[in-house]
Amino acid sequence: MEKCIINIKKIAVLLVFLVSFSVPVFSVEAYVSSLYREIDIAFANKSENELNSILSKNADDVNYYLLENYAMKKVRHLIIQEEYVFAMKANLVIIDNDLDNVDAVEMYSTIATALEKQKEQQALVEERKRIAAAKLETEKAKQRVSAAKDFQSVKTAEGDSVYLKDKNDKYTSTYWKVRFGMFNGDLITESDSSYDSFRYGISGDFSYEYTFDKIMVGFDAGGEAILIPFTNNDDTMLGNVYLAPKIGFLPLSKKFFGRAGVAGVITMNSTEKSVLSDTFVTPLFGLGFDHAKAGPLLFSGSVDYYLAHLAYDDMNLAMGGELNMSVPFTDMEKVRLSLNVGVKDTLFVKSSGIENRTRFILAIGAENVAK
């Protein structure tokens, strides 16, 4: 019985000792944990002032090393997340409060190197963005110039431009078109002598245009050789040539133009004199149109006045004209091919009667459609 009482006393003494020892331990852990939470808040707020306040207030505490180690752990986590700016600031706070912290000093060097590399990479990325933005603005400026040139626009209430419809039907500033007449059926008549002849010929035509902001300049050129007479072979060789520079004013019209140049209506006699007019070379002044559309069909034409008739006593008027229709049948990368049907006419109004040379033309055409 006495032994039992002695054992109970020993256990009671042991319990009193353990309780008295554990109370301060639990108190220290609670105190340090509260400071850890304050450090967490300082890092969450990215506030070096809050962190400095916590460390400086507890610099003389026996548990300061725990706070310092915890703060450095938080700094290492920032380094992993590449948040070098606040990592640097927090690390400086740790060093300021403990100059003997060798690990913090070494960490400062690591952060400084990483921060410098990050700044270099960011500068490189920003430079690339700036170059890309500059290229984009340049491209937008080119597109605005092109749109202003090729489309009609109106201003919105905010002052922005809204483009409504195509102003020019051509894809590029430079435009060319060539036609080769495989079959020309030529009907030549002269009223005074009741002369008529139907003949076969070939022809070629070329047009070139360059469009500026306000005007179009270019030229039309072509020629025809009338080779084989089917009726009324009078041994004459007939032909036509012309070269006519042209200009169009886009504010007035995008399809019409004026032109002036030289034309030659050729008549070569191998034997006796023909009832037809001799070779006739003349300045020409005329009006023309091109790029007129009706569905898939394209139309062009011109009317020219031949000034040289004034030098002939027996000629009251001389003029020429043409009308062409193109039917596109294939588009390649930069060239469109088409079938062309047209009619050309040369008219001489003479004192003794009327001479008329009409040509019905079937041709293959090509024009640029470069985008």
Short mmCIF file of C-alpha atoms in Angstrom, two decimals:
data_model
loop_
_atom_site.label_atom_id
_atom_site.label_comp_id
_atom_site.label_asym_id
_atom_site.label_seq_id
_atom_site.Cartn_x
_atom_site.Cartn_y
_atom_site.Cartn_z
CA MET A 1 0.00 0.00 0.00
CA GLU A 2 2.79 2.36 0.92
CA LYS A 3 4.56 1.52 -2.35
CA CYS A 4 1.43 2.40 -4.32
CA ILE A 5 1.13 5.75 -2.61
CA ILE A 6 4.81 6.48 -3.34
CA ASN A 7 4.32 5.65 -7.05
CA ILE A 8 1.30 7.94 -7.30
CA LYS A 9 3.32 10.79 -5.80
CA LYS A 10 6.12 10.21 -8.31
CA ILE A 11 3.67 10.29 -11.22
CA ALA A 12 2.08 13.47 -9.90
CA VAL A 13 5.47 15.16 -9.57
CA LEU A 14 6.35 14.10 -13.14
CA LEU A 15 3.09 15.46 -14.52
CA VAL A 16 3.61 18.78 -12.74
CA PHE A 17 7.11 18.98 -14.22
CA LEU A 18 5.95 18.21 -17.78
CA VAL A 19 3.11 20.71 -17.64
CA SER A 20 5.32 23.44 -16.27
CA PHE A 21 7.85 22.79 -19.08
CA SER A 22 5.41 22.56 -21.99
CA VAL A 23 3.53 25.79 -21.29
CA PRO A 24 6.43 28.08 -22.31
CA VAL A 25 7.17 25.87 -25.34
CA PHE A 26 3.59 26.16 -26.60
CA SER A 27 3.66 29.89 -25.89
CA VAL A 28 6.83 30.33 -27.99
CA GLU A 29 5.36 28.35 -30.89
CA ALA A 30 2.19 30.43 -30.86
CA TYR A 31 4.19 33.64 -30.74
CA VAL A 32 6.47 32.64 -33.65
CA SER A 33 3.49 31.41 -35.70
CA SER A 34 1.81 34.79 -35.33
CA LEU A 35 4.98 36.49 -36.62
CA TYR A 36 5.09 34.04 -39.54
CA ARG A 37 1.57 35.09 -40.47
CA GLU A 38 2.63 38.75 -40.36
CA ILE A 39 5.56 37.93 -42.68
CA ASP A 40 3.15 36.11 -45.02
CA ILE A 41 0.97 39.22 -45.14
CA ALA A 42 3.99 41.45 -45.85
CA PHE A 43 5.03 39.23 -48.79
CA ALA A 44 1.46 39.00 -50.05
CA ASN A 45 1.27 42.82 -50.02
CA LYS A 46 4.78 43.02 -51.52
CA SER A 47 5.59 45.57 -48.81
CA GLU A 48 9.22 45.81 -47.79
CA ASN A 49 8.19 48.35 -45.13
CA GLU A 50 5.93 45.84 -43.38
CA LEU A 51 8.67 43.20 -43.53
CA ASN A 52 11.25 45.62 -42.15
CA SER A 53 8.91 46.56 -39.30
CA ILE A 54 8.50 42.91 -38.29
CA LEU A 55 12.20 42.07 -38.42
CA SER A 56 13.44 45.27 -36.79
CA LYS A 57 11.00 44.96 -33.87
CA ASN A 58 12.18 41.42 -33.17
CA ALA A 59 15.87 41.83 -33.97
CA ASP A 60 16.88 41.21 -30.34
CA ASP A 61 14.50 38.31 -29.84
CA VAL A 62 16.08 34.92 -29.17
CA ASN A 63 13.82 33.51 -31.90
CA TYR A 64 14.87 36.09 -34.50
CA TYR A 65 16.78 33.48 -36.47
CA LEU A 66 13.49 31.65 -37.04
CA LEU A 67 11.90 34.78 -38.51
CA GLU A 68 14.96 35.45 -40.64
CA ASN A 69 15.04 31.90 -41.99
CA TYR A 70 11.33 32.03 -42.76
CA ALA A 71 11.73 35.34 -44.61
CA MET A 72 14.62 33.92 -46.66
CA LYS A 73 12.48 30.90 -47.50
CA LYS A 74 9.84 33.27 -48.84
CA VAL A 75 12.51 35.09 -50.89
CA ARG A 76 13.67 31.80 -52.43
CA HIS A 77 10.07 31.08 -53.41
CA LEU A 78 9.92 34.46 -55.17
CA ILE A 79 13.11 33.62 -57.07
CA ILE A 80 11.55 30.38 -58.29
CA GLN A 81 8.54 32.39 -59.50
CA GLU A 82 10.94 34.88 -61.19
CA GLU A 83 9.54 37.76 -59.12
CA TYR A 84 13.01 39.24 -58.82
CA VAL A 85 12.08 42.85 -58.06
CA PHE A 86 10.37 42.22 -54.72
CA ALA A 87 12.77 39.36 -53.97
CA MET A 88 15.58 41.93 -54.20
CA LYS A 89 13.77 44.40 -51.94
CA ALA A 90 12.91 41.74 -49.33
CA ASN A 91 16.46 40.40 -49.38
CA LEU A 92 17.86 43.89 -48.76
CA VAL A 93 15.56 44.23 -45.74
CA ILE A 94 16.97 40.96 -44.35
CA ILE A 95 20.56 42.17 -44.90
CA ASP A 96 19.84 45.59 -43.36
CA ASN A 97 18.57 43.90 -40.21
CA ASP A 98 21.43 41.36 -40.04
CA LEU A 99 24.63 42.35 -41.81
CA ASP A 100 26.24 39.08 -40.73
CA ASN A 101 23.80 36.97 -42.73
CA VAL A 102 26.18 35.50 -45.32
CA ASP A 103 23.45 33.47 -47.00
CA ALA A 104 21.40 36.63 -47.60
CA VAL A 105 24.42 38.44 -49.08
CA GLU A 106 25.10 35.55 -51.48
CA MET A 107 21.42 35.44 -52.36
CA TYR A 108 21.55 39.16 -53.20
CA SER A 109 24.21 38.49 -55.84
CA THR A 110 22.12 35.68 -57.34
CA ILE A 111 19.01 37.85 -57.47
CA ALA A 112 20.91 40.78 -59.01
CA THR A 113 22.26 38.57 -61.82
CA ALA A 114 18.84 37.04 -62.50
CA LEU A 115 17.17 40.47 -62.43
CA GLU A 116 19.66 41.87 -64.94
CA LYS A 117 19.04 38.97 -67.32
CA GLN A 118 15.30 39.40 -66.90
CA LYS A 119 15.56 43.11 -67.75
CA GLU A 120 17.63 42.30 -70.84
CA GLN A 121 15.07 39.75 -71.97
CA GLN A 122 12.21 42.16 -71.32
CA ALA A 123 14.04 44.89 -73.24
CA LEU A 124 14.54 42.48 -76.15
CA VAL A 125 10.87 41.50 -76.09
CA GLU A 126 9.80 45.15 -75.96
CA GLU A 127 12.09 45.99 -78.86
CA ARG A 128 10.62 43.17 -80.91
CA LYS A 129 7.12 44.38 -80.05
CA ARG A 130 8.08 47.92 -81.03
CA ILE A 131 9.50 46.76 -84.37
CA ALA A 132 6.42 44.60 -85.02
CA ALA A 133 4.12 47.51 -84.11
CA ALA A 134 6.08 49.85 -86.40
CA LYS A 135 5.82 47.36 -89.27
CA LEU A 136 2.11 46.97 -88.60
CA GLU A 137 1.58 50.74 -88.62
CA THR A 138 3.56 51.02 -91.85
CA GLU A 139 1.46 48.30 -93.43
CA LYS A 140 -1.74 49.94 -92.19
CA ALA A 141 -0.59 53.26 -93.64
CA LYS A 142 0.07 51.59 -97.00
CA GLN A 143 -3.34 49.95 -96.88
CA ARG A 144 -4.99 53.28 -96.02
CA VAL A 145 -3.24 54.95 -98.97
CA SER A 146 -4.23 52.07 -101.23
CA ALA A 147 -7.81 52.11 -99.95
CA ALA A 148 -8.05 55.89 -100.35
CA LYS A 149 -6.84 55.47 -103.91
CA ASP A 150 -8.97 52.48 -104.86
CA PHE A 151 -12.19 53.09 -102.91
CA GLN A 152 -14.67 55.87 -102.34
CA SER A 153 -15.04 56.77 -98.68
CA VAL A 154 -17.15 58.83 -96.28
CA LYS A 155 -16.41 60.20 -92.82
CA THR A 156 -18.27 58.91 -89.77
CA ALA A 157 -19.39 61.16 -86.92
CA GLU A 158 -16.24 60.15 -85.03
CA GLY A 159 -14.07 61.22 -87.96
CA ASP A 160 -13.14 57.71 -89.10
CA SER A 161 -13.05 56.79 -92.80
CA VAL A 162 -15.43 54.11 -94.03
CA TYR A 163 -14.71 52.74 -97.51
CA LEU A 164 -17.83 52.07 -99.52
CA LYS A 165 -17.05 50.71 -102.96
CA ASP A 166 -14.39 50.10 -105.56
CA LYS A 167 -13.11 53.26 -107.18
CA ASN A 168 -10.80 51.61 -109.72
CA ASP A 169 -11.53 48.29 -111.35
CA LYS A 170 -7.87 47.50 -111.88
CA TYR A 171 -5.81 45.59 -109.36
CA THR A 172 -2.60 47.61 -109.68
CA SER A 173 -1.39 51.07 -110.68
CA THR A 174 0.13 49.55 -113.82
CA TYR A 175 -2.22 48.02 -116.36
CA TRP A 176 -1.57 46.56 -119.79
CA LYS A 177 -3.61 44.74 -122.39
CA VAL A 178 -2.66 43.09 -125.67
CA ARG A 179 -4.92 41.69 -128.40
CA PHE A 180 -3.98 39.55 -131.41
CA GLY A 181 -6.60 39.50 -134.16
CA MET A 182 -6.51 36.02 -135.70
CA PHE A 183 -9.35 36.79 -138.05
CA ASN A 184 -10.22 40.21 -139.43
CA GLY A 185 -13.03 40.38 -141.93
CA ASP A 186 -12.59 43.69 -143.76
CA LEU A 187 -15.38 45.24 -145.81
CA ILE A 188 -14.18 48.16 -147.97
CA THR A 189 -16.68 50.27 -149.90
CA GLU A 190 -16.50 53.40 -152.07
CA SER A 191 -19.86 54.91 -153.00
CA ASP A 192 -18.87 57.01 -156.04
CA SER A 193 -17.55 54.04 -158.00
CA SER A 194 -19.86 51.44 -156.42
CA TYR A 195 -16.74 49.64 -155.24
CA ASP A 196 -16.81 46.96 -152.57
CA SER A 197 -14.32 44.32 -151.48
CA PHE A 198 -14.25 41.75 -148.66
CA ARG A 199 -10.81 40.77 -147.42
CA TYR A 200 -9.00 38.81 -144.69
CA GLY A 201 -6.41 40.36 -142.42
CA ILE A 202 -4.63 40.11 -139.08
CA SER A 203 -4.12 42.77 -136.43
CA GLY A 204 -2.54 43.55 -133.09
CA ASP A 205 -3.33 46.13 -130.41
CA PHE A 206 -1.60 47.12 -127.19
CA SER A 207 -2.76 49.39 -124.35
CA TYR A 208 -0.77 50.58 -121.36
CA GLU A 209 -1.94 52.65 -118.38
CA TYR A 210 -0.34 53.95 -115.21
CA THR A 211 -2.67 55.35 -112.56
CA PHE A 212 -1.58 58.09 -110.17
CA ASP A 213 -3.71 59.52 -107.36
CA LYS A 214 -5.58 61.93 -109.62
CA ILE A 215 -4.74 61.03 -113.23
CA MET A 216 -4.17 58.10 -115.53
CA VAL A 217 -1.57 58.26 -118.31
CA GLY A 218 -0.74 55.72 -120.97
CA PHE A 219 -1.00 55.00 -124.66
CA ASP A 220 -2.83 52.87 -127.23
CA ALA A 221 -1.03 51.42 -130.23
CA GLY A 222 -1.83 48.95 -132.94
CA GLY A 223 -1.70 47.92 -136.54
CA GLU A 224 -3.44 45.80 -139.15
CA ALA A 225 -2.38 44.13 -142.36
CA ILE A 226 -5.16 43.30 -144.84
CA LEU A 227 -3.73 40.33 -146.71
CA ILE A 228 -6.15 38.29 -148.79
CA PRO A 229 -8.99 39.63 -150.97
CA PHE A 230 -12.00 37.33 -151.24
CA THR A 231 -13.87 39.64 -153.65
CA ASN A 232 -12.76 42.37 -156.05
CA ASN A 233 -9.03 41.85 -156.17
CA ASP A 234 -7.68 45.15 -157.48
CA ASP A 235 -4.08 44.45 -156.43
CA THR A 236 -4.09 46.95 -153.56
CA MET A 237 -2.38 46.29 -150.22
CA LEU A 238 -4.27 47.86 -147.34
CA GLY A 239 -3.41 48.41 -143.69
CA ASN A 240 -3.68 50.64 -140.63
CA VAL A 241 -1.33 51.79 -137.87
CA TYR A 242 -1.80 54.15 -134.94
CA LEU A 243 -0.09 55.40 -131.79
CA ALA A 244 -2.12 57.51 -129.36
CA PRO A 245 -0.88 58.65 -125.92
CA LYS A 246 -3.83 59.15 -123.57
CA ILE A 247 -4.73 60.80 -120.28
CA GLY A 248 -7.67 60.47 -117.93
CA PHE A 249 -8.64 62.57 -114.92
CA LEU A 250 -9.91 60.26 -112.18
CA PRO A 251 -11.98 62.86 -110.26
CA LEU A 252 -14.05 63.31 -113.45
CA SER A 253 -14.23 59.70 -114.61
CA LYS A 254 -12.43 56.44 -113.98
CA LYS A 255 -13.25 54.96 -117.39
CA PHE A 256 -13.08 57.80 -119.93
CA PHE A 257 -9.96 59.43 -121.33
CA GLY A 258 -8.76 61.74 -124.03
CA ARG A 259 -6.01 60.87 -126.47
CA ALA A 260 -3.94 62.45 -129.23
CA GLY A 261 -1.41 60.89 -131.54
CA VAL A 262 -0.85 59.82 -135.12
CA ALA A 263 -2.59 57.35 -137.42
CA GLY A 264 -1.86 55.98 -140.85
CA VAL A 265 -4.39 54.51 -143.30
CA ILE A 266 -2.27 52.63 -145.83
CA THR A 267 -3.15 52.03 -149.48
CA MET A 268 -0.45 50.53 -151.70
CA ASN A 269 -1.14 50.05 -155.42
CA SER A 270 0.91 47.50 -157.33
CA THR A 271 -0.54 48.26 -160.79
CA GLU A 272 -3.17 50.78 -161.74
CA LYS A 273 -4.50 53.53 -159.50
CA SER A 274 -7.22 52.40 -157.07
CA VAL A 275 -10.51 54.12 -156.47
CA LEU A 276 -9.58 54.08 -152.79
CA SER A 277 -7.83 56.99 -151.11
CA ASP A 278 -4.06 57.04 -151.17
CA THR A 279 -2.02 56.39 -148.02
CA PHE A 280 -3.26 58.87 -145.44
CA VAL A 281 -1.09 59.89 -142.45
CA THR A 282 -2.72 62.19 -139.94
CA PRO A 283 -2.65 63.59 -136.42
CA LEU A 284 -5.56 62.25 -134.41
CA PHE A 285 -7.56 63.67 -131.53
CA GLY A 286 -10.12 61.53 -129.82
CA LEU A 287 -12.03 60.26 -126.83
CA GLY A 288 -12.09 56.73 -125.50
CA PHE A 289 -13.30 54.50 -122.71
CA ASP A 290 -12.12 51.25 -121.13
CA HIS A 291 -12.86 48.89 -118.18
CA ALA A 292 -16.63 49.21 -118.66
CA LYS A 293 -18.36 46.13 -117.26
CA ALA A 294 -21.63 44.35 -117.93
CA GLY A 295 -21.59 41.18 -115.87
CA PRO A 296 -18.48 39.23 -116.92
CA LEU A 297 -18.15 41.21 -120.16
CA LEU A 298 -15.65 44.07 -120.54
CA PHE A 299 -16.09 46.86 -123.08
CA SER A 300 -13.75 49.44 -124.57
CA GLY A 301 -13.88 51.82 -127.49
CA SER A 302 -12.83 55.14 -129.01
CA VAL A 303 -13.72 57.79 -131.58
CA ASP A 304 -10.94 59.77 -133.33
CA TYR A 305 -10.93 62.82 -135.55
CA TYR A 306 -8.29 62.81 -138.32
CA LEU A 307 -7.05 66.37 -138.69
CA ALA A 308 -5.11 65.84 -141.94
CA HIS A 309 -8.26 65.84 -144.08
CA LEU A 310 -8.01 69.64 -143.99
CA ALA A 311 -4.99 69.36 -146.29
CA TYR A 312 -6.99 67.56 -149.01
CA ASP A 313 -9.25 69.55 -151.34
CA ASP A 314 -11.50 66.58 -152.10
CA MET A 315 -11.88 65.37 -148.49
CA ASN A 316 -14.44 66.97 -146.20
CA LEU A 317 -14.07 64.72 -143.14
CA ALA A 318 -11.95 61.83 -141.92
CA MET A 319 -12.45 59.90 -138.71
CA GLY A 320 -12.11 56.49 -137.12
CA GLY A 321 -13.74 54.53 -134.35
CA GLU A 322 -13.82 51.15 -132.66
CA LEU A 323 -15.83 49.11 -130.16
CA ASN A 324 -14.51 45.98 -128.45
CA MET A 325 -16.03 43.36 -126.17
CA SER A 326 -13.89 40.97 -124.09
CA VAL A 327 -15.09 37.67 -122.65
CA PRO A 328 -12.60 36.35 -120.03
CA PHE A 329 -12.16 32.58 -120.12
CA THR A 330 -9.22 31.91 -117.76
CA ASP A 331 -7.25 33.62 -115.00
CA MET A 332 -3.66 32.65 -114.37
CA GLU A 333 -1.52 33.96 -111.51
CA LYS A 334 -0.91 37.39 -113.03
CA VAL A 335 -2.56 37.27 -116.47
CA ARG A 336 -6.16 37.00 -117.62
CA LEU A 337 -6.91 35.55 -121.05
CA SER A 338 -10.03 36.52 -122.98
CA LEU A 339 -11.82 36.19 -126.28
CA ASN A 340 -12.25 39.59 -127.95
CA VAL A 341 -14.87 40.53 -130.51
CA GLY A 342 -14.70 43.99 -132.03
CA VAL A 343 -15.46 46.27 -134.90
CA LYS A 344 -13.30 49.11 -136.26
CA ASP A 345 -14.21 51.65 -138.86
CA THR A 346 -12.38 54.28 -140.91
CA LEU A 347 -14.56 56.84 -142.68
CA PHE A 348 -13.59 59.30 -145.43
CA VAL A 349 -16.27 61.78 -146.50
CA LYS A 350 -15.06 62.99 -149.91
CA SER A 351 -16.48 65.52 -152.33
CA SER A 352 -17.31 62.71 -154.73
CA GLY A 353 -18.69 60.21 -152.23
CA ILE A 354 -18.01 58.19 -149.10
CA GLU A 355 -15.23 55.66 -148.59
CA ASN A 356 -15.65 53.32 -145.64
CA ARG A 357 -13.34 50.61 -144.27
CA THR A 358 -15.04 48.39 -141.69
CA ARG A 359 -13.17 45.59 -139.89
CA PHE A 360 -14.84 42.81 -137.92
CA ILE A 361 -12.25 41.36 -135.56
CA LEU A 362 -11.99 38.09 -133.63
CA ALA A 363 -8.98 38.20 -131.30
CA ILE A 364 -7.32 36.55 -128.33
CA GLY A 365 -6.49 39.01 -125.55
CA ALA A 366 -4.33 39.06 -122.45
CA GLU A 367 -4.19 41.59 -119.62
CA ASN A 368 -2.48 41.82 -116.26
CA VAL A 369 -4.45 41.17 -113.10
CA ALA A 370 -1.52 41.14 -110.64
CA LYS A 371 -2.75 41.50 -107.04
#
